[in-house]
Coordinates of C-alpha atoms in Angstrom, one line a residue:
Chain A
X1030 CA 0.0 0.0 0.0
X1031 CA 2.8 2.4 0.9
X1032 CA 4.5 1.6 -2.4
X1033 CA 1.4 2.5 -4.3
X1034 CA 0.9 5.8 -2.4
X1035 CA 4.6 6.8 -2.9
X1036 CA 4.3 5.8 -6.5
X1037 CA 1.3 8.0 -7.2
X1038 CA 2.8 10.9 -5.2
X1039 CA 5.9 10.6 -7.3
X1040 CA 4.1 10.6 -10.6
X1041 CA 2.0 13.7 -9.6
X1042 CA 5.1 15.5 -8.4
X1043 CA 7.1 14.8 -11.6
X1044 CA 4.2 15.7 -13.9
X1045 CA 3.8 19.0 -12.0
X1046 CA 7.5 19.7 -12.5
X1047 CA 7.1 18.9 -16.2
X1048 CA 4.2 21.4 -16.4
X1049 CA 6.3 24.1 -14.7
X1050 CA 9.3 23.4 -16.9
X1051 CA 7.2 23.4 -20.1
X1052 CA 6.2 27.0 -19.4
X1053 CA 9.8 28.0 -19.0
X1054 CA 11.4 26.0 -21.8
X1055 CA 11.1 28.1 -24.9
X1056 CA 13.3 27.8 -27.9
X1057 CA 16.2 25.4 -28.6
X1058 CA 18.3 26.7 -25.7
X1059 CA 15.5 26.0 -23.2
X1060 CA 14.6 22.6 -24.6
X1061 CA 18.1 21.2 -25.2
X1062 CA 20.0 22.9 -22.4
X1063 CA 17.6 24.3 -19.8
X1064 CA 18.8 27.8 -21.0
X1065 CA 22.2 26.9 -19.5
X1066 CA 20.7 28.3 -16.3
X1067 CA 21.3 25.4 -13.8
X1068 CA 23.7 26.0 -11.0
X1069 CA 26.7 23.7 -10.5
X1070 CA 25.1 22.2 -7.4
X1071 CA 21.9 21.5 -9.2
X1072 CA 23.7 20.0 -12.2
X1073 CA 26.0 18.1 -9.9
X1074 CA 22.9 16.4 -8.3
X1075 CA 21.5 15.7 -11.8
X1076 CA 24.9 14.1 -12.9
X1077 CA 24.9 12.0 -9.7
X1078 CA 21.3 11.0 -10.6
X1079 CA 22.4 9.9 -14.1
X1080 CA 25.1 7.6 -12.6
X1081 CA 23.2 6.3 -9.6
X1082 CA 20.9 4.1 -11.7
X1083 CA 18.9 1.1 -10.6
X1084 CA 21.8 -1.1 -11.6
X1085 CA 24.0 0.8 -9.1
X1086 CA 21.5 0.7 -6.3
X1087 CA 20.3 -2.9 -6.8
X1088 CA 22.8 -4.5 -9.1
X1089 CA 26.0 -3.8 -7.3
X1090 CA 24.7 -4.7 -3.9
X1091 CA 23.5 -8.0 -5.5
X1092 CA 27.0 -8.5 -6.7
X1093 CA 28.4 -8.1 -3.1
X1094 CA 25.8 -10.7 -2.1
X1095 CA 27.5 -13.3 -4.5
X1096 CA 31.0 -12.0 -5.1
X1097 CA 31.8 -10.0 -2.0
X1098 CA 34.2 -7.1 -2.1
X1099 CA 34.7 -7.3 -5.9
X1100 CA 31.6 -5.1 -6.0
X1101 CA 34.0 -2.2 -5.9
X1102 CA 35.1 -3.1 -9.5
X1103 CA 31.7 -2.0 -10.7
X1104 CA 31.6 1.2 -8.7
X1105 CA 35.0 2.8 -8.8
X1106 CA 35.7 2.8 -12.6
X1107 CA 32.7 5.0 -13.2
X1108 CA 34.1 7.5 -10.7
X1109 CA 37.5 7.2 -12.3
X1110 CA 36.1 7.9 -15.7
X1111 CA 34.2 10.9 -14.4
X1112 CA 37.4 12.2 -12.8
X1113 CA 39.3 11.9 -16.1
X1114 CA 36.3 13.5 -17.9
X1115 CA 36.6 16.5 -15.6
X1116 CA 40.4 16.8 -16.1
X1117 CA 40.4 16.4 -19.8
X1118 CA 37.1 16.9 -21.5
X1119 CA 34.3 18.8 -19.8
X1120 CA 35.9 22.3 -19.7
X1121 CA 36.8 22.5 -23.4
X1122 CA 33.6 20.7 -24.3
X1123 CA 31.5 23.4 -22.7
X1124 CA 33.6 26.2 -24.4
X1125 CA 33.2 24.6 -27.8
X1126 CA 29.6 23.4 -27.8
X1127 CA 26.1 24.7 -27.1
X1128 CA 23.6 21.8 -27.2
X1129 CA 25.1 18.5 -28.5
X1130 CA 28.3 16.7 -29.2
X1131 CA 27.8 17.5 -32.9
X1132 CA 28.2 21.2 -32.0
X1133 CA 31.6 20.5 -30.4
X1134 CA 32.9 18.7 -33.5
X1135 CA 31.4 21.3 -35.8
X1136 CA 33.3 24.0 -34.0
X1137 CA 36.6 22.4 -35.0
X1138 CA 35.7 20.4 -38.1
X1139 CA 32.6 21.7 -39.9
X1140 CA 31.9 18.6 -41.8
X1141 CA 28.3 17.4 -42.5
X1142 CA 29.4 13.8 -42.7
X1143 CA 31.1 14.0 -39.3
X1144 CA 28.1 15.6 -37.7
X1145 CA 25.8 12.9 -39.0
X1146 CA 28.3 10.3 -37.7
X1147 CA 28.4 11.7 -34.2
X1148 CA 24.6 12.1 -34.2
X1149 CA 24.2 8.4 -35.2
X1150 CA 26.7 7.2 -32.7
X1151 CA 25.0 9.2 -29.9
X1152 CA 21.6 7.7 -30.9
X1153 CA 23.1 4.2 -31.0
X1154 CA 24.8 4.4 -27.6
X1155 CA 21.8 6.0 -25.9
X1156 CA 19.2 3.6 -27.4
X1157 CA 21.3 0.6 -26.4
X1158 CA 21.6 2.0 -22.8
X1159 CA 17.9 2.9 -22.9
X1160 CA 16.8 -0.6 -23.8
X1161 CA 19.1 -2.0 -21.1
X1162 CA 17.5 0.3 -18.5
X1163 CA 14.0 -0.5 -19.7
X1164 CA 14.5 -4.2 -19.6
X1165 CA 15.8 -4.0 -16.1
X1166 CA 13.0 -1.5 -15.2
X1167 CA 10.3 -3.7 -16.5
X1168 CA 11.5 -6.7 -14.5
X1169 CA 11.9 -4.7 -11.3
X1170 CA 8.6 -2.8 -11.5
X1171 CA 6.8 -6.0 -12.4
X1172 CA 8.1 -7.5 -9.1
X1173 CA 7.7 -4.4 -7.0
X1174 CA 4.2 -3.4 -8.1
X1175 CA 2.8 -6.7 -9.3
X1176 CA 2.4 -5.5 -13.0
X1177 CA 3.2 -7.5 -16.1
X1178 CA 6.6 -6.7 -17.7
X1179 CA 4.9 -5.2 -20.8
X1180 CA 2.7 -2.8 -18.8
X1181 CA 5.6 -1.8 -16.6
X1182 CA 7.7 -0.9 -19.7
X1183 CA 4.8 1.0 -21.4
X1184 CA 4.1 3.1 -18.2
X1185 CA 7.8 4.1 -18.0
X1186 CA 7.9 4.8 -21.8
X1187 CA 4.8 7.1 -21.6
X1188 CA 6.1 9.0 -18.6
X1189 CA 9.5 9.6 -20.0
X1190 CA 8.0 10.8 -23.3
X1191 CA 5.8 13.3 -21.4
X1192 CA 8.8 14.6 -19.4
X1193 CA 11.1 15.1 -22.3
X1194 CA 8.6 16.2 -25.0
X1195 CA 6.9 18.8 -22.9
X1196 CA 9.5 19.8 -20.3
X1197 CA 12.7 19.2 -22.2
X1198 CA 16.1 19.3 -20.4
X1199 CA 14.7 21.4 -17.5
X1200 CA 12.1 18.8 -16.5
X1201 CA 14.5 15.9 -17.1
X1202 CA 17.1 17.7 -14.9
X1203 CA 14.7 18.4 -12.0
X1204 CA 13.3 14.9 -12.1
X1205 CA 16.9 13.8 -11.9
X1206 CA 17.8 16.2 -9.0
X1207 CA 14.8 15.1 -6.9
X1208 CA 15.5 11.4 -7.6
X1209 CA 19.1 11.9 -6.6
X1210 CA 18.0 13.5 -3.3
X1211 CA 15.5 10.8 -2.6
X1212 CA 18.1 8.0 -3.4
X1213 CA 20.8 9.6 -1.2
X1214 CA 18.3 10.0 1.7
X1215 CA 17.1 6.4 1.3
X1216 CA 20.6 5.0 1.4
X1217 CA 21.4 7.0 4.5
X1218 CA 18.2 5.8 6.2
X1219 CA 19.1 2.2 5.4
X1220 CA 22.6 2.7 6.7
X1221 CA 21.4 4.3 10.0
X1222 CA 18.8 1.6 10.6
X1223 CA 21.3 -1.2 9.8
X1224 CA 24.0 0.2 12.2
X1225 CA 21.4 0.8 15.0
X1226 CA 19.9 -2.6 14.7
X1227 CA 23.3 -4.4 14.5
X1228 CA 24.7 -2.4 17.4
X1229 CA 27.6 -0.8 15.4
X1230 CA 29.8 -1.3 12.3
X1231 CA 32.0 -4.0 13.7
X1232 CA 28.9 -5.9 14.9
X1233 CA 27.4 -5.6 11.4
X1234 CA 30.5 -7.0 9.8
X1235 CA 30.7 -9.8 12.3
X1236 CA 27.1 -10.7 11.7
X1237 CA 27.6 -10.6 7.9
X1238 CA 30.7 -12.8 8.2
X1239 CA 28.9 -15.3 10.4
X1240 CA 26.0 -15.5 7.9
X1241 CA 28.2 -15.9 4.8
X1242 CA 29.0 -19.5 4.2
X1243 CA 32.7 -18.8 3.7
X1244 CA 32.9 -16.4 6.6
X1245 CA 35.4 -13.5 6.3
X1246 CA 36.1 -14.4 2.6
X1247 CA 33.1 -12.1 2.0
X1248 CA 35.5 -9.2 2.6
X1249 CA 38.3 -10.5 0.4
X1250 CA 38.9 -9.5 -3.2
X1251 CA 38.7 -12.1 -5.9
X1252 CA 35.3 -13.5 -5.2
X1253 CA 34.0 -12.8 -8.7
X1254 CA 36.7 -15.2 -10.1
X1255 CA 37.7 -12.8 -12.9
X1256 CA 41.2 -12.9 -14.4
X1257 CA 43.5 -10.0 -14.1
X1258 CA 43.1 -9.3 -17.8
X1259 CA 39.3 -9.2 -17.5
X1260 CA 39.4 -6.9 -14.5
X1261 CA 41.8 -4.5 -16.3
X1262 CA 39.6 -4.5 -19.5
X1263 CA 36.6 -3.9 -17.3
X1264 CA 38.1 -0.9 -15.6
X1265 CA 39.5 0.6 -18.8
X1266 CA 36.3 -0.1 -20.7
X1267 CA 34.0 1.4 -18.1
X1268 CA 36.2 4.5 -17.5
X1269 CA 36.7 5.2 -21.3
X1270 CA 33.1 4.5 -21.9
X1271 CA 32.0 6.9 -19.2
X1272 CA 34.0 9.7 -20.9
X1273 CA 32.1 9.1 -24.2
X1274 CA 28.6 8.8 -22.8
X1275 CA 26.4 11.4 -24.6
X1276 CA 23.8 11.8 -21.9
X1277 CA 26.5 12.7 -19.3
X1278 CA 28.5 14.9 -21.6
X1279 CA 25.5 17.1 -22.7
X1280 CA 25.0 18.0 -19.1
X1281 CA 27.9 20.3 -19.5
X1282 CA 25.7 22.6 -21.7
X1283 CA 23.1 23.1 -18.9
X1284 CA 25.3 25.4 -16.9
X1285 CA 26.6 28.9 -17.9
X1286 CA 30.3 28.3 -18.5
X1287 CA 33.2 25.8 -18.4
X1288 CA 34.0 26.5 -14.8
X1289 CA 30.4 25.8 -13.7
X1290 CA 30.5 22.6 -15.8
X1291 CA 33.7 21.4 -14.0
X1292 CA 32.2 22.3 -10.6
X1293 CA 29.1 20.3 -11.6
X1294 CA 31.2 17.2 -12.3
X1295 CA 33.1 17.6 -9.0
X1296 CA 29.8 17.9 -7.1
X1297 CA 28.4 14.9 -9.0
X1298 CA 31.6 12.8 -8.4
X1299 CA 31.5 13.7 -4.7
X1300 CA 27.8 12.7 -4.3
X1301 CA 28.4 9.5 -6.3
X1302 CA 31.4 8.6 -4.1
X1303 CA 29.5 9.2 -0.9
X1304 CA 26.6 7.0 -2.0
X1305 CA 28.9 4.3 -3.4
X1306 CA 30.9 4.4 -0.2
X1307 CA 27.8 3.8 1.9
X1308 CA 26.6 1.1 -0.4
X1309 CA 29.9 -0.7 -0.4
X1310 CA 30.8 -0.3 3.3
X1311 CA 27.4 -0.6 5.0
X1312 CA 24.3 -1.4 2.8
X1313 CA 25.9 -4.4 0.9
X1314 CA 27.3 -6.1 4.0
X1315 CA 23.9 -5.5 5.7
X1316 CA 22.1 -7.4 2.9
X1317 CA 24.3 -10.4 3.7
X1318 CA 23.7 -10.0 7.4
X1319 CA 20.0 -9.6 7.3
X1320 CA 18.8 -11.3 4.1
X1321 CA 21.1 -14.3 3.4
X1322 CA 19.7 -17.5 4.9
X1323 CA 16.4 -15.9 6.1
X1324 CA 13.6 -18.2 4.8
X1325 CA 11.3 -15.1 4.6
X1326 CA 13.2 -13.9 1.6
X1327 CA 13.8 -17.3 -0.1
X1328 CA 11.9 -19.4 -2.5
X1329 CA 11.3 -23.1 -1.9
X1330 CA 14.5 -23.9 -3.8
X1331 CA 16.5 -21.6 -1.5
X1332 CA 17.0 -18.9 -4.1
X1333 CA 16.4 -15.2 -3.2
X1334 CA 12.8 -14.1 -4.0
X1335 CA 12.8 -12.1 -7.2
X1336 CA 16.5 -12.8 -7.8
X1337 CA 19.6 -11.3 -6.1
X1338 CA 18.8 -7.9 -7.5
X1339 CA 16.1 -7.7 -4.9
X1340 CA 18.3 -8.0 -1.9
X1341 CA 18.2 -4.3 -1.0
X1342 CA 14.4 -4.4 -1.3
X1343 CA 14.4 -7.3 1.1
X1344 CA 16.8 -5.5 3.4
X1345 CA 14.4 -2.6 3.5
X1346 CA 11.7 -4.9 4.6
X1347 CA 13.9 -6.5 7.3
X1348 CA 14.9 -3.1 8.7
X1349 CA 11.9 -0.9 8.2
X1350 CA 8.9 -3.2 7.4
X1351 CA 6.3 -2.3 4.8
X1352 CA 6.9 1.5 5.1
X1353 CA 10.5 1.4 4.1
X1354 CA 9.8 -1.3 1.5
X1355 CA 7.3 1.1 -0.1
X1356 CA 9.7 4.0 0.0
X1357 CA 12.5 1.9 -1.6
X1358 CA 10.2 0.7 -4.3
X1359 CA 9.1 4.2 -5.1
X1360 CA 12.7 5.5 -5.1
X1361 CA 13.7 2.7 -7.4
X1362 CA 10.9 3.6 -9.8
X1363 CA 12.0 7.3 -9.6
X1364 CA 15.6 6.2 -10.3
X1365 CA 14.5 4.4 -13.5
X1366 CA 12.3 7.2 -14.7
X1367 CA 15.0 9.9 -14.3
X1368 CA 17.7 7.9 -16.0
X1369 CA 15.6 7.0 -19.0
X1370 CA 14.4 10.6 -19.4
X1371 CA 18.1 11.7 -19.5
X1372 CA 18.8 9.2 -22.2
X1373 CA 15.8 10.2 -24.2
X1374 CA 16.9 13.8 -24.2
X1375 CA 20.3 12.7 -25.7
X1376 CA 18.6 10.7 -28.5
X1377 CA 16.0 13.4 -29.3
X1378 CA 18.5 16.3 -29.3
X1379 CA 21.0 14.4 -31.5
X1380 CA 18.2 13.5 -33.9
X1381 CA 16.9 17.1 -34.2
X1382 CA 20.0 19.2 -33.8
X1383 CA 22.6 17.0 -35.4
X1384 CA 20.8 14.8 -38.0
X1385 CA 17.8 16.9 -39.1
X1386 CA 19.7 20.2 -39.0
X1387 CA 22.6 18.7 -40.9
X1388 CA 20.3 17.5 -43.7
X1389 CA 18.8 21.0 -44.2
X1390 CA 20.2 23.5 -46.5
X1391 CA 20.3 27.2 -45.6
X1392 CA 18.6 28.7 -42.6
X1393 CA 17.2 26.2 -40.0
X1394 CA 13.7 27.1 -38.7
X1395 CA 13.9 26.7 -34.9
X1396 CA 10.3 25.8 -34.6
X1397 CA 10.6 23.0 -37.1
X1398 CA 13.7 21.7 -35.4
X1399 CA 11.8 21.6 -32.1
X1400 CA 8.9 19.8 -33.7
X1401 CA 11.5 17.2 -34.9
X1402 CA 12.8 17.0 -31.3
X1403 CA 9.4 16.2 -30.0
X1404 CA 8.7 13.7 -32.8
X1405 CA 12.1 12.1 -32.1
X1406 CA 11.2 11.9 -28.4
X1407 CA 8.0 10.0 -29.2
X1408 CA 9.6 7.8 -31.8
X1409 CA 12.7 6.9 -29.8
X1410 CA 10.5 6.1 -26.7
X1411 CA 8.2 3.9 -28.8
X1412 CA 11.2 2.2 -30.4
X1413 CA 12.9 1.6 -27.1
X1414 CA 9.7 0.2 -25.5
X1415 CA 9.2 -2.2 -28.4
X1416 CA 12.8 -3.3 -28.4
X1417 CA 12.8 -3.7 -24.6
X1418 CA 9.8 -6.1 -25.0
X1419 CA 11.6 -8.0 -27.8
X1420 CA 14.8 -8.2 -25.8
X1421 CA 13.0 -9.1 -22.6
X1422 CA 14.8 -12.4 -22.3
X1423 CA 18.2 -11.2 -23.5
X1424 CA 21.2 -10.5 -21.3
X1425 CA 21.2 -6.8 -20.3
X1426 CA 25.0 -6.9 -19.8
X1427 CA 25.4 -7.2 -23.6
X1428 CA 23.5 -4.0 -24.2
X1429 CA 25.5 -2.2 -21.4
X1430 CA 28.8 -3.5 -22.8
X1431 CA 27.7 -2.4 -26.3
X1432 CA 26.8 1.1 -25.1
X1433 CA 30.0 1.6 -23.1
X1434 CA 32.1 -0.1 -25.9
X1435 CA 30.8 2.2 -28.6
X1436 CA 31.1 5.3 -26.3
X1437 CA 34.7 4.4 -25.5
X1438 CA 35.8 3.5 -29.0
X1439 CA 33.7 5.7 -31.3
X1440 CA 32.9 8.9 -29.3
X1441 CA 35.7 9.3 -26.8
X1442 CA 38.7 9.1 -29.2
X1443 CA 37.1 11.5 -31.7
X1444 CA 36.1 14.0 -29.0
X1445 CA 39.5 13.9 -27.3
X1446 CA 41.5 14.4 -30.5
X1447 CA 39.1 17.1 -31.7
X1448 CA 39.7 19.0 -28.4
X1449 CA 43.5 18.5 -28.1
X1450 CA 45.0 17.8 -31.5
X1451 CA 45.0 20.5 -34.1
X1452 CA 46.2 18.1 -36.7
X1453 CA 42.9 16.1 -36.7
X1454 CA 41.0 16.3 -40.0
X1455 CA 37.4 15.6 -40.6
X1456 CA 38.3 12.6 -42.6
X1457 CA 40.6 11.3 -39.9
X1458 CA 37.9 11.8 -37.3
X1459 CA 35.3 10.1 -39.4
X1460 CA 37.4 7.1 -40.4
X1461 CA 39.0 6.7 -36.9
X1462 CA 35.6 6.8 -35.2
X1463 CA 34.1 4.3 -37.7
X1464 CA 37.0 1.9 -37.1
X1465 CA 36.5 2.3 -33.4
X1466 CA 32.8 1.6 -33.8
X1467 CA 33.1 -1.4 -36.0
X1468 CA 35.9 -3.0 -34.0
X1469 CA 34.0 -2.5 -30.7
X1470 CA 30.9 -4.2 -32.2
X1471 CA 33.0 -7.0 -33.7
X1472 CA 34.8 -7.6 -30.4
X1473 CA 31.5 -7.6 -28.4
X1474 CA 30.0 -10.2 -30.8
X1475 CA 33.2 -12.4 -30.6
X1476 CA 33.5 -11.9 -26.8
X1477 CA 32.1 -14.0 -23.9
X1478 CA 28.8 -12.2 -23.5
X1479 CA 27.5 -12.8 -27.1
X1480 CA 29.7 -15.6 -28.5
X1481 CA 29.3 -17.9 -25.5
X1482 CA 26.3 -16.8 -23.4
X1483 CA 24.0 -15.7 -26.3
X1484 CA 25.1 -17.8 -29.3
X1485 CA 26.0 -20.9 -27.1
X1486 CA 29.5 -21.5 -28.3
X1487 CA 31.9 -23.2 -26.0
X1488 CA 34.7 -20.6 -26.0
X1489 CA 34.9 -17.0 -26.8
X1490 CA 37.1 -15.9 -29.7
X1491 CA 37.9 -12.6 -27.9
X1492 CA 38.4 -12.6 -24.1
X1493 CA 37.2 -9.0 -23.8
X1494 CA 33.8 -8.3 -22.3
X1495 CA 34.5 -4.6 -22.6
X1496 CA 36.3 -4.0 -26.0
X1497 CA 37.8 -0.5 -25.3
X1498 CA 41.2 -2.0 -24.4
X1499 CA 41.7 -2.8 -28.1
X1500 CA 39.0 -0.8 -30.0
X1501 CA 39.8 2.7 -28.5
X1502 CA 43.6 2.5 -29.4
X1503 CA 42.6 1.3 -32.9
X1504 CA 40.4 4.4 -33.3
X1505 CA 43.1 6.7 -32.0
X1506 CA 45.8 5.3 -34.3
X1507 CA 43.5 5.2 -37.4
X1508 CA 42.4 8.8 -36.8
X1509 CA 46.0 9.9 -36.5
X1510 CA 47.3 8.0 -39.5
X1511 CA 44.4 9.2 -41.8
X1512 CA 44.8 12.8 -40.6
X1513 CA 48.5 12.8 -41.2
X1514 CA 48.1 11.3 -44.7
X1515 CA 45.0 13.5 -45.5
X1516 CA 45.8 15.8 -48.3
X1517 CA 42.2 17.1 -48.5
X1518 CA 42.5 20.9 -48.8
X1519 CA 39.3 21.6 -47.0
X1520 CA 40.4 19.7 -44.0
X1521 CA 43.8 21.4 -43.8
X1522 CA 42.1 24.8 -44.0
X1523 CA 39.6 23.9 -41.3
X1524 CA 42.2 22.7 -38.9
X1525 CA 44.2 25.9 -39.1
X1526 CA 41.2 28.2 -39.0
Chain H
X433 CA 48.5 22.3 -27.8
X434 CA 50.6 22.3 -24.7
X435 CA 49.2 20.1 -22.0
X436 CA 49.9 21.4 -18.5
X437 CA 52.1 19.5 -16.0
X438 CA 49.4 19.7 -13.3
X439 CA 46.8 18.1 -15.6
X440 CA 49.3 15.2 -16.3
X441 CA 50.1 15.0 -12.6
X442 CA 46.4 14.7 -11.6
X443 CA 45.8 12.1 -14.3
X444 CA 48.8 10.1 -13.0
X445 CA 47.5 10.3 -9.4
X446 CA 44.0 9.1 -10.5
X447 CA 45.6 6.2 -12.5
X448 CA 47.9 5.2 -9.7
X449 CA 45.2 5.1 -7.1
X450 CA 42.9 3.1 -9.5
X451 CA 45.6 0.7 -10.7
X452 CA 45.8 -1.6 -7.7
X453 CA 42.1 -2.5 -7.7
X454 CA 41.9 -4.6 -10.9
X455 CA 45.3 -6.1 -10.1
X456 CA 44.3 -7.2 -6.6
X457 CA 40.9 -8.4 -7.5
X458 CA 42.3 -10.3 -10.6
X459 CA 45.0 -12.2 -8.8
X460 CA 44.9 -15.9 -9.0
X461 CA 45.3 -16.3 -5.2
X462 CA 42.6 -14.4 -3.3
X463 CA 44.1 -11.4 -1.5
X464 CA 44.7 -11.5 2.3
X465 CA 42.2 -8.7 2.7
X466 CA 39.9 -10.2 5.2
X467 CA 39.3 -8.7 8.6
X468 CA 43.0 -7.9 9.2
X469 CA 43.4 -4.2 8.6
X470 CA 44.7 -1.0 10.2
X471 CA 41.4 -0.7 12.1
X472 CA 40.5 -4.3 13.0
X473 CA 36.8 -3.9 12.8
X474 CA 36.8 -2.6 9.2
X475 CA 38.0 -5.0 6.5
X476 CA 41.0 -4.0 4.4
X477 CA 39.0 -4.3 1.2
X478 CA 36.6 -1.6 2.5
X479 CA 39.5 0.6 3.4
X480 CA 41.0 0.2 -0.1
X481 CA 37.6 0.9 -1.8
X482 CA 36.9 4.0 0.3
X483 CA 40.4 5.5 0.1
X484 CA 40.3 5.0 -3.7
X485 CA 37.0 6.9 -4.0
X486 CA 38.2 9.6 -1.6
X487 CA 41.4 10.3 -3.6
X488 CA 39.3 10.5 -6.8
X489 CA 37.1 13.1 -5.2
X490 CA 40.1 15.1 -4.1
X491 CA 41.6 14.9 -7.6
X492 CA 38.3 16.0 -9.1
X493 CA 38.1 19.2 -7.0
X494 CA 41.8 20.0 -7.5
X495 CA 41.4 19.8 -11.3
X496 CA 38.8 22.5 -11.3
X497 CA 41.4 25.2 -10.4
X498 CA 43.8 23.8 -12.9
X499 CA 41.4 23.8 -15.9
X500 CA 39.8 27.2 -15.1
X501 CA 40.5 29.6 -17.9
X502 CA 42.5 27.2 -20.0
X503 CA 41.2 26.9 -23.5
X504 CA 42.1 23.3 -24.0
X505 CA 42.4 23.9 -27.7

C-alpha cells in the first residue's frame, strides 16, 4: 500500500515539474540545455542522478551478495572515468559546444558527414543504454508493483515521453535532481537503521561474516573469479566509456560556463562517491547480514525471492517493514524514470540538432527543429519500448557492454582528438571513429557475452567483455594516420582556422 | 597544444590510485584482505575501496582550479 501511495505521489510531483518546466522551456536553448541556467550544485545532483541508476543501487549490492568485495570493481571505474572527464574533456567541451556533441565537432571540423556520424553514434549508444535500462526496469517494476513486464515498460515509456517532449532538459534535470536527493536520503536511512539494529559497524561486519558460508572471505577481493586481464579490461572499458557517454556529456551545456561545468562534475563525483561508499561499506554487508539465509526472503528452492537484484528491497523490509519497502520501491521507480528521461533527451537532441539540422540547406527554422525534437522523443521512446519487450529475455549486460564499448571506441577518441590535437582532420575523425565503432561491435560479438552466453559456443574468440582496451587505441591510431596522410585541402584549411 | 604539467600529474594520481584495484581483484590467489586491517573492525577491502574513491574526489576538486581559464584547444 505504501509503495502505491509513494508511486502516485511521485508521478504527480514529476508531472507538476514537467508542467512548470514546459512554461519556461522556450526555444532550442530551453529545450536542449535548460537555458544553461542550472547552477553547478543542481547540475551536480543531476549528474549524480544519471550515474546512480537502478543497476548501481540494486545490481552492485546484489554483486556483493554473491562475489563480496569485488563489488568495488563495478563502482570505482565510473568515478575514475568521471574524474578523467573533468580533467580532460568537460571544460573544453563546454567552451566549444552549445547543445550537442555535434556542436563540439562542428566547432573544430565543420563537416556534415562527421556531424551525422556523431549524431548516429549518440543515438546508437543512448538507445542501447535505454533498452538495457527499460528491460531492467520492466522486471523490477513488475516484481515491486505486481504488474506485467509489458505494462511496466509501457508506463515508464509514456512517462519519459511526457517529461522530455513537454518539459525538455529542464524537466529531465529536475526529475533527476529530486530522484538523486531521494536516493541519497534512502541509502542514508538504510545505513542508520542497519547500524542501529546491528549495534555498530564491527557488529554488522561480524554478523555478515557469520552468515556468509565462507565467513570472512566475504570481505576478500577475488570473489568474482575474474582474471587480471578481465578486471583491467573492465576498468578501462567502463572508464573510457564513461568519458564518451552522450547523456552525461551534454549535461555540460546546462550550466553557464566551463568553470560551472567542471564544478558540476566535481559535485556529482562527490555525491556518487558518498553513495557508493555507503553502499559498499554498509548497505551491501547489511544485505548479507539480514537477508542471506532468512527463509522469509527465499523461494522453496533456496533462491532469493525475485532474484539477487532484490536483496536491497528485502533488506528494507527487514529493517523498516512495509513502510521502508514502499519508499525503496518508489525511489527505485523514480531512479529508473529519471535515467531513461536523460537518455531520451540525448537521443532526441541528436536527432533534431545533429541529424535533421545537418540535412537541411540554408537557414534552420527553430520551430521546425523543435517539432522534430518532439517527434524524435515519441519515436525513440516507442522504439525503445518495443525493443525492450523484444529483448526481454536477453542479457542486459550485452547492451550495457555495447553502449559503453561504442562510447569508449567511437565517441571518446574523436572528442579527445578534436579538443586537443589541431592536426585532426574531418576525414581522420570520421574514419577513426568508424574503425572504433566497427571494432567495438565485432569484439563484443566475438566476446564471452555474445559468442558464449547468447550464441551458445563453448569458448569466446575474444576474451574481452569490454572492448575498449583494443578498439579505442585502434580508433586513435587510425584517426592519427588518416589525418597525417590526409591531403584534403578543406580539412587542412579547417584545422588551421 | 601544450598540456599542462598539473593536468598530467592529476591524471597520474588518478591512474595510480585506481591501478591496484583490478590487479588485486584479478590475482589468482585471493588477497589477504579479510578482517586484518589498520582498524581491526573494518576489512582492508573496505578501506581500499573507500580510500580509492576519496582520492578520486580530491583529484576532481583539484582539477577545477587547474582547468579554469585554460582553453584546451
